[in-house]
Amino acid sequence: MIPLLNALKDRLLSDADIKTLIIPADKVAHVQVGNPLEHALLVLIKSGYTAIPVLDESFRLSGLISKSLILDSLLGVENFEMDRLAEQSVRDAMNEDVPRILPDATFSKALSLSINHPFLCVVDQHRSFIGILTRRSILGLISKYLHQH
Ligand code: 2BA
């Protein structure tokens, strides 16, 4: 069992190329920093995702927005202030601390980051958004390697 696991580890760390796992930008649901919160909530509900990337006008990564971040920003002292959906923009509610990775990062780095994050944003050195890497695709690749050996 141990030699098998060692062989799997060696193959994953040497062969696995995260570029093949990236969901490209044109297939990723996203919003822009200046969009009203209402638009972001609609995109989140229609797509079914919990959280999606936020981009600036030049298609660079700015942050991420989620249903819970929107609910937090609507919360007043005693009730939800629904007017804020139209008044506030995504910029006011987004989280700028986004897990990000370069397209030529190692599989090992992607795996470590995906322990704590359901998806990683893939950006180039100018912060231009390339796509996302999901925990599902990382686990899928590990499963494929496991079953091949
Ligand atoms: P969640 O939205 O919390 O989704 C968790 C998992 O539930 C997803 O894991 C996927 O297995 C499933 N799932 C949720 N919504 C789905 C849908 N509309 N179609 C198919 N499967 C769905 P992952 O696929 O590993 O995705 C991890 C996270 O990456 C998602 O978390 C979401 O925040 C983001 N994500 C994935 N694909 C996306 C896309 N095309 N656009 C924007 N964000 C995406």
PDB file of C-alpha atoms and ligand atoms in Angstrom:
ATOM      1  CA  MET A   1       0.000   0.000   0.000  1.00  0.00           C
ATOM      2  CA  ILE A   2       2.743   2.459   0.979  1.00  0.00           C
ATOM      3  CA  PRO A   3       4.730   2.007  -2.299  1.00  0.00           C
ATOM      4  CA  LEU A   4       1.463   2.537  -4.212  1.00  0.00           C
ATOM      5  CA  LEU A   5       0.788   5.780  -2.349  1.00  0.00           C
ATOM      6  CA  ASN A   6       4.373   6.914  -2.893  1.00  0.00           C
ATOM      7  CA  ALA A   7       4.087   6.196  -6.626  1.00  0.00           C
ATOM      8  CA  LEU A   8       0.799   8.133  -6.763  1.00  0.00           C
ATOM      9  CA  LYS A   9       2.377  11.059  -4.932  1.00  0.00           C
ATOM     10  CA  ASP A  10       5.410  11.102  -7.261  1.00  0.00           C
ATOM     11  CA  ARG A  11       3.238  10.963 -10.384  1.00  0.00           C
ATOM     12  CA  LEU A  12       0.831  13.643  -9.183  1.00  0.00           C
ATOM     13  CA  LEU A  13       3.570  16.014  -8.130  1.00  0.00           C
ATOM     14  CA  SER A  14       5.608  15.530 -11.309  1.00  0.00           C
ATOM     15  CA  ASP A  15       2.990  15.073 -14.096  1.00  0.00           C
ATOM     16  CA  ALA A  16      -0.183  16.833 -13.028  1.00  0.00           C
ATOM     17  CA  ASP A  17      -0.643  20.078 -14.913  1.00  0.00           C
ATOM     18  CA  ILE A  18      -3.220  22.400 -13.392  1.00  0.00           C
ATOM     19  CA  LYS A  19      -3.737  24.170 -16.749  1.00  0.00           C
ATOM     20  CA  THR A  20      -5.814  21.215 -17.933  1.00  0.00           C
ATOM     21  CA  LEU A  21      -8.151  21.649 -14.935  1.00  0.00           C
ATOM     22  CA  ILE A  22      -8.921  25.353 -15.321  1.00  0.00           C
ATOM     23  CA  ILE A  23     -12.531  26.376 -16.034  1.00  0.00           C
ATOM     24  CA  PRO A  24     -11.944  29.237 -18.513  1.00  0.00           C
ATOM     25  CA  ALA A  25     -13.153  32.777 -17.742  1.00  0.00           C
ATOM     26  CA  ASP A  26     -15.939  32.682 -20.348  1.00  0.00           C
ATOM     27  CA  LYS A  27     -17.545  29.728 -18.519  1.00  0.00           C
ATOM     28  CA  VAL A  28     -17.282  31.290 -15.049  1.00  0.00           C
ATOM     29  CA  ALA A  29     -20.240  33.206 -13.592  1.00  0.00           C
ATOM     30  CA  HIS A  30     -18.885  36.559 -12.371  1.00  0.00           C
ATOM     31  CA  VAL A  31     -19.871  40.154 -11.602  1.00  0.00           C
ATOM     32  CA  GLN A  32     -18.122  43.517 -11.789  1.00  0.00           C
ATOM     33  CA  VAL A  33     -17.128  45.760  -8.869  1.00  0.00           C
ATOM     34  CA  GLY A  34     -19.549  48.510  -9.917  1.00  0.00           C
ATOM     35  CA  ASN A  35     -22.621  46.283 -10.307  1.00  0.00           C
ATOM     36  CA  PRO A  36     -25.430  46.836  -7.778  1.00  0.00           C
ATOM     37  CA  LEU A  37     -25.693  44.163  -5.077  1.00  0.00           C
ATOM     38  CA  GLU A  38     -29.079  43.254  -6.515  1.00  0.00           C
ATOM     39  CA  HIS A  39     -27.438  42.147  -9.778  1.00  0.00           C
ATOM     40  CA  ALA A  40     -24.866  40.043  -7.890  1.00  0.00           C
ATOM     41  CA  LEU A  41     -27.621  38.338  -5.896  1.00  0.00           C
ATOM     42  CA  LEU A  42     -29.493  37.536  -9.116  1.00  0.00           C
ATOM     43  CA  VAL A  43     -26.365  36.018 -10.719  1.00  0.00           C
ATOM     44  CA  LEU A  44     -25.668  33.964  -7.573  1.00  0.00           C
ATOM     45  CA  ILE A  45     -29.233  32.673  -7.368  1.00  0.00           C
ATOM     46  CA  LYS A  46     -29.554  31.934 -11.102  1.00  0.00           C
ATOM     47  CA  SER A  47     -26.175  30.178 -11.322  1.00  0.00           C
ATOM     48  CA  GLY A  48     -26.718  28.229  -8.113  1.00  0.00           C
ATOM     49  CA  TYR A  49     -23.189  28.990  -6.839  1.00  0.00           C
ATOM     50  CA  THR A  50     -22.437  30.081  -3.277  1.00  0.00           C
ATOM     51  CA  ALA A  51     -19.641  32.472  -4.256  1.00  0.00           C
ATOM     52  CA  ILE A  52     -18.303  33.861  -7.550  1.00  0.00           C
ATOM     53  CA  PRO A  53     -15.369  36.077  -8.635  1.00  0.00           C
ATOM     54  CA  VAL A  54     -15.599  39.878  -8.886  1.00  0.00           C
ATOM     55  CA  LEU A  55     -13.719  41.556 -11.751  1.00  0.00           C
ATOM     56  CA  ASP A  56     -12.862  45.188 -12.507  1.00  0.00           C
ATOM     57  CA  GLU A  57     -13.547  47.041 -15.772  1.00  0.00           C
ATOM     58  CA  SER A  58     -10.297  45.666 -17.235  1.00  0.00           C
ATOM     59  CA  PHE A  59     -11.184  42.028 -16.427  1.00  0.00           C
ATOM     60  CA  ARG A  60      -8.731  41.896 -13.536  1.00  0.00           C
ATOM     61  CA  LEU A  61      -9.567  40.004 -10.359  1.00  0.00           C
ATOM     62  CA  SER A  62     -10.845  42.279  -7.560  1.00  0.00           C
ATOM     63  CA  GLY A  63     -12.450  39.940  -5.048  1.00  0.00           C
ATOM     64  CA  LEU A  64     -15.249  37.491  -4.504  1.00  0.00           C
ATOM     65  CA  ILE A  65     -18.895  37.904  -3.588  1.00  0.00           C
ATOM     66  CA  SER A  66     -21.175  35.394  -1.913  1.00  0.00           C
ATOM     67  CA  LYS A  67     -24.777  35.139  -0.795  1.00  0.00           C
ATOM     68  CA  SER A  68     -23.683  35.383   2.845  1.00  0.00           C
ATOM     69  CA  LEU A  69     -21.562  38.518   2.229  1.00  0.00           C
ATOM     70  CA  ILE A  70     -24.610  40.148   0.596  1.00  0.00           C
ATOM     71  CA  LEU A  71     -26.886  39.172   3.502  1.00  0.00           C
ATOM     72  CA  ASP A  72     -24.308  40.577   5.953  1.00  0.00           C
ATOM     73  CA  SER A  73     -24.211  43.903   4.164  1.00  0.00           C
ATOM     74  CA  LEU A  74     -28.033  44.156   4.173  1.00  0.00           C
ATOM     75  CA  LEU A  75     -28.236  43.591   7.912  1.00  0.00           C
ATOM     76  CA  GLY A  76     -29.263  46.734   9.806  1.00  0.00           C
ATOM     77  CA  VAL A  77     -29.584  47.077  13.577  1.00  0.00           C
ATOM     78  CA  GLU A  78     -32.781  45.043  13.831  1.00  0.00           C
ATOM     79  CA  ASN A  79     -33.772  43.979  10.338  1.00  0.00           C
ATOM     80  CA  PHE A  80     -32.639  43.558   6.760  1.00  0.00           C
ATOM     81  CA  GLU A  81     -32.542  46.850   4.847  1.00  0.00           C
ATOM     82  CA  MET A  82     -33.558  45.710   1.381  1.00  0.00           C
ATOM     83  CA  ASP A  83     -33.052  49.195  -0.153  1.00  0.00           C
ATOM     84  CA  ARG A  84     -29.330  48.553   0.097  1.00  0.00           C
ATOM     85  CA  LEU A  85     -29.632  45.977  -2.693  1.00  0.00           C
ATOM     86  CA  ALA A  86     -30.039  48.841  -5.166  1.00  0.00           C
ATOM     87  CA  GLU A  87     -28.003  51.469  -3.283  1.00  0.00           C
ATOM     88  CA  GLN A  88     -24.832  49.508  -2.597  1.00  0.00           C
ATOM     89  CA  SER A  89     -22.440  48.102  -5.153  1.00  0.00           C
ATOM     90  CA  VAL A  90     -20.547  44.827  -5.164  1.00  0.00           C
ATOM     91  CA  ARG A  91     -17.426  46.789  -4.133  1.00  0.00           C
ATOM     92  CA  ASP A  92     -19.087  47.587  -0.762  1.00  0.00           C
ATOM     93  CA  ALA A  93     -19.712  43.955   0.149  1.00  0.00           C
ATOM     94  CA  MET A  94     -17.021  41.873  -1.595  1.00  0.00           C
ATOM     95  CA  ASN A  95     -14.131  40.093   0.053  1.00  0.00           C
ATOM     96  CA  GLU A  96     -10.805  41.198  -1.427  1.00  0.00           C
ATOM     97  CA  ASP A  97      -8.883  38.392   0.216  1.00  0.00           C
ATOM     98  CA  VAL A  98      -9.256  35.872  -2.620  1.00  0.00           C
ATOM     99  CA  PRO A  99      -7.255  32.682  -2.992  1.00  0.00           C
ATOM    100  CA  ARG A 100      -5.384  33.102  -6.289  1.00  0.00           C
ATOM    101  CA  ILE A 101      -2.854  31.122  -8.245  1.00  0.00           C
ATOM    102  CA  LEU A 102      -0.761  31.526 -11.414  1.00  0.00           C
ATOM    103  CA  PRO A 103      -1.521  29.137 -14.316  1.00  0.00           C
ATOM    104  CA  ASP A 104       1.945  27.584 -14.046  1.00  0.00           C
ATOM    105  CA  ALA A 105       1.694  26.936 -10.289  1.00  0.00           C
ATOM    106  CA  THR A 106       2.379  23.394  -9.119  1.00  0.00           C
ATOM    107  CA  PHE A 107      -0.355  20.853  -8.467  1.00  0.00           C
ATOM    108  CA  SER A 108       0.933  20.616  -4.900  1.00  0.00           C
ATOM    109  CA  LYS A 109       0.280  24.333  -4.314  1.00  0.00           C
ATOM    110  CA  ALA A 110      -3.238  24.098  -5.783  1.00  0.00           C
ATOM    111  CA  LEU A 111      -4.002  21.075  -3.614  1.00  0.00           C
ATOM    112  CA  SER A 112      -2.817  22.820  -0.427  1.00  0.00           C
ATOM    113  CA  LEU A 113      -4.874  25.955  -1.141  1.00  0.00           C
ATOM    114  CA  SER A 114      -7.978  23.987  -2.038  1.00  0.00           C
ATOM    115  CA  ILE A 115      -8.108  22.451   1.450  1.00  0.00           C
ATOM    116  CA  ASN A 116      -9.487  25.743   2.742  1.00  0.00           C
ATOM    117  CA  HIS A 117     -11.089  27.145  -0.414  1.00  0.00           C
ATOM    118  CA  PRO A 118     -13.770  25.590  -2.655  1.00  0.00           C
ATOM    119  CA  PHE A 119     -12.225  27.343  -5.665  1.00  0.00           C
ATOM    120  CA  LEU A 120      -9.047  29.234  -6.565  1.00  0.00           C
ATOM    121  CA  CYS A 121      -8.935  32.126  -9.028  1.00  0.00           C
ATOM    122  CA  VAL A 122      -6.324  31.728 -11.751  1.00  0.00           C
ATOM    123  CA  VAL A 123      -4.727  35.051 -12.737  1.00  0.00           C
ATOM    124  CA  ASP A 124      -1.672  36.091 -14.737  1.00  0.00           C
ATOM    125  CA  GLN A 125       1.103  38.293 -13.380  1.00  0.00           C
ATOM    126  CA  HIS A 126      -0.970  41.422 -14.205  1.00  0.00           C
ATOM    127  CA  ARG A 127      -3.946  40.125 -12.175  1.00  0.00           C
ATOM    128  CA  SER A 128      -5.902  39.470 -15.404  1.00  0.00           C
ATOM    129  CA  PHE A 129      -8.537  36.836 -14.787  1.00  0.00           C
ATOM    130  CA  ILE A 130      -7.919  33.527 -16.597  1.00  0.00           C
ATOM    131  CA  GLY A 131     -10.462  31.257 -14.887  1.00  0.00           C
ATOM    132  CA  ILE A 132     -10.980  29.153 -11.785  1.00  0.00           C
ATOM    133  CA  LEU A 133      -9.711  25.889 -10.391  1.00  0.00           C
ATOM    134  CA  THR A 134     -12.337  24.051  -8.328  1.00  0.00           C
ATOM    135  CA  ARG A 135     -11.859  21.618  -5.482  1.00  0.00           C
ATOM    136  CA  ARG A 136     -13.978  19.202  -7.525  1.00  0.00           C
ATOM    137  CA  SER A 137     -11.491  19.161 -10.435  1.00  0.00           C
ATOM    138  CA  ILE A 138      -8.505  18.738  -8.097  1.00  0.00           C
ATOM    139  CA  LEU A 139     -10.160  15.821  -6.282  1.00  0.00           C
ATOM    140  CA  GLY A 140     -11.238  14.411  -9.659  1.00  0.00           C
ATOM    141  CA  LEU A 141      -7.634  14.292 -10.866  1.00  0.00           C
ATOM    142  CA  ILE A 142      -6.441  12.604  -7.659  1.00  0.00           C
ATOM    143  CA  SER A 143      -9.222  10.035  -8.019  1.00  0.00           C
ATOM    144  CA  LYS A 144      -8.249   9.393 -11.662  1.00  0.00           C
ATOM    145  CA  TYR A 145      -4.598   8.755 -10.717  1.00  0.00           C
ATOM    146  CA  LEU A 146      -5.665   6.504  -7.811  1.00  0.00           C
ATOM    147  CA  HIS A 147      -7.856   4.336 -10.025  1.00  0.00           C
ATOM    148  CA  GLN A 148      -5.285   4.031 -12.804  1.00  0.00           C
ATOM    149  CA  HIS A 149      -2.805   2.294 -10.485  1.00  0.00           C
TER     150      HIS A 149
HETATM  151  P1  2BA B   1     -20.412  26.055  -4.393  1.00  0.00           P
HETATM  152  O1  2BA B   1     -21.327  26.945  -5.181  1.00  0.00           O
HETATM  153  O2  2BA B   1     -20.597  26.085  -2.907  1.00  0.00           O
HETATM  154  O3  2BA B   1     -20.629  24.602  -4.928  1.00  0.00           O
HETATM  155  C1  2BA B   1     -20.146  23.470  -4.195  1.00  0.00           C
HETATM  156  C2  2BA B   1     -20.206  22.256  -5.064  1.00  0.00           C
HETATM  157  O4  2BA B   1     -21.565  21.991  -5.407  1.00  0.00           O
HETATM  158  C3  2BA B   1     -19.495  22.487  -6.406  1.00  0.00           C
HETATM  159  O5  2BA B   1     -18.138  22.167  -6.228  1.00  0.00           O
HETATM  160  C4  2BA B   1     -20.220  21.501  -7.312  1.00  0.00           C
HETATM  161  O6  2BA B   1     -19.768  20.190  -7.068  1.00  0.00           O
HETATM  162  C5  2BA B   1     -21.645  21.598  -6.792  1.00  0.00           C
HETATM  163  N1  2BA B   1     -22.406  22.651  -7.520  1.00  0.00           N
HETATM  164  C6  2BA B   1     -22.890  23.778  -6.980  1.00  0.00           C
HETATM  165  N2  2BA B   1     -23.550  24.514  -7.909  1.00  0.00           N
HETATM  166  C7  2BA B   1     -23.480  23.833  -9.072  1.00  0.00           C
HETATM  167  C8  2BA B   1     -23.954  24.084 -10.426  1.00  0.00           C
HETATM  168  N3  2BA B   1     -24.689  25.201 -10.766  1.00  0.00           N
HETATM  169  N4  2BA B   1     -23.661  23.171 -11.393  1.00  0.00           N
HETATM  170  C9  2BA B   1     -22.951  22.048 -11.074  1.00  0.00           C
HETATM  171  N5  2BA B   1     -22.467  21.774  -9.817  1.00  0.00           N
HETATM  172  C10 2BA B   1     -22.732  22.645  -8.839  1.00  0.00           C
HETATM  173  P2  2BA B   1     -17.032  22.650  -7.270  1.00  0.00           P
HETATM  174  O7  2BA B   1     -17.442  22.311  -8.665  1.00  0.00           O
HETATM  175  O8  2BA B   1     -15.727  22.116  -6.755  1.00  0.00           O
HETATM  176  O9  2BA B   1     -17.035  24.234  -7.157  1.00  0.00           O
HETATM  177  C11 2BA B   1     -16.476  24.887  -6.046  1.00  0.00           C
HETATM  178  C12 2BA B   1     -16.907  26.327  -6.003  1.00  0.00           C
HETATM  179  O10 2BA B   1     -16.407  26.997  -7.165  1.00  0.00           O
HETATM  180  C13 2BA B   1     -18.415  26.510  -6.029  1.00  0.00           C
HETATM  181  O11 2BA B   1     -18.892  26.398  -4.704  1.00  0.00           O
HETATM  182  C14 2BA B   1     -18.516  27.913  -6.608  1.00  0.00           C
HETATM  183  O12 2BA B   1     -18.317  28.893  -5.589  1.00  0.00           O
HETATM  184  C15 2BA B   1     -17.328  27.999  -7.576  1.00  0.00           C
HETATM  185  N6  2BA B   1     -17.679  27.695  -8.972  1.00  0.00           N
HETATM  186  C16 2BA B   1     -17.620  26.476  -9.577  1.00  0.00           C
HETATM  187  N7  2BA B   1     -17.929  26.559 -10.895  1.00  0.00           N
HETATM  188  C17 2BA B   1     -18.195  27.863 -11.135  1.00  0.00           C
HETATM  189  C18 2BA B   1     -18.579  28.615 -12.327  1.00  0.00           C
HETATM  190  N8  2BA B   1     -18.756  28.033 -13.543  1.00  0.00           N
HETATM  191  N9  2BA B   1     -18.796  29.948 -12.188  1.00  0.00           N
HETATM  192  C19 2BA B   1     -18.604  30.554 -10.979  1.00  0.00           C
HETATM  193  N10 2BA B   1     -18.230  29.916  -9.840  1.00  0.00           N
HETATM  194  C20 2BA B   1     -18.039  28.589  -9.906  1.00  0.00           C
END
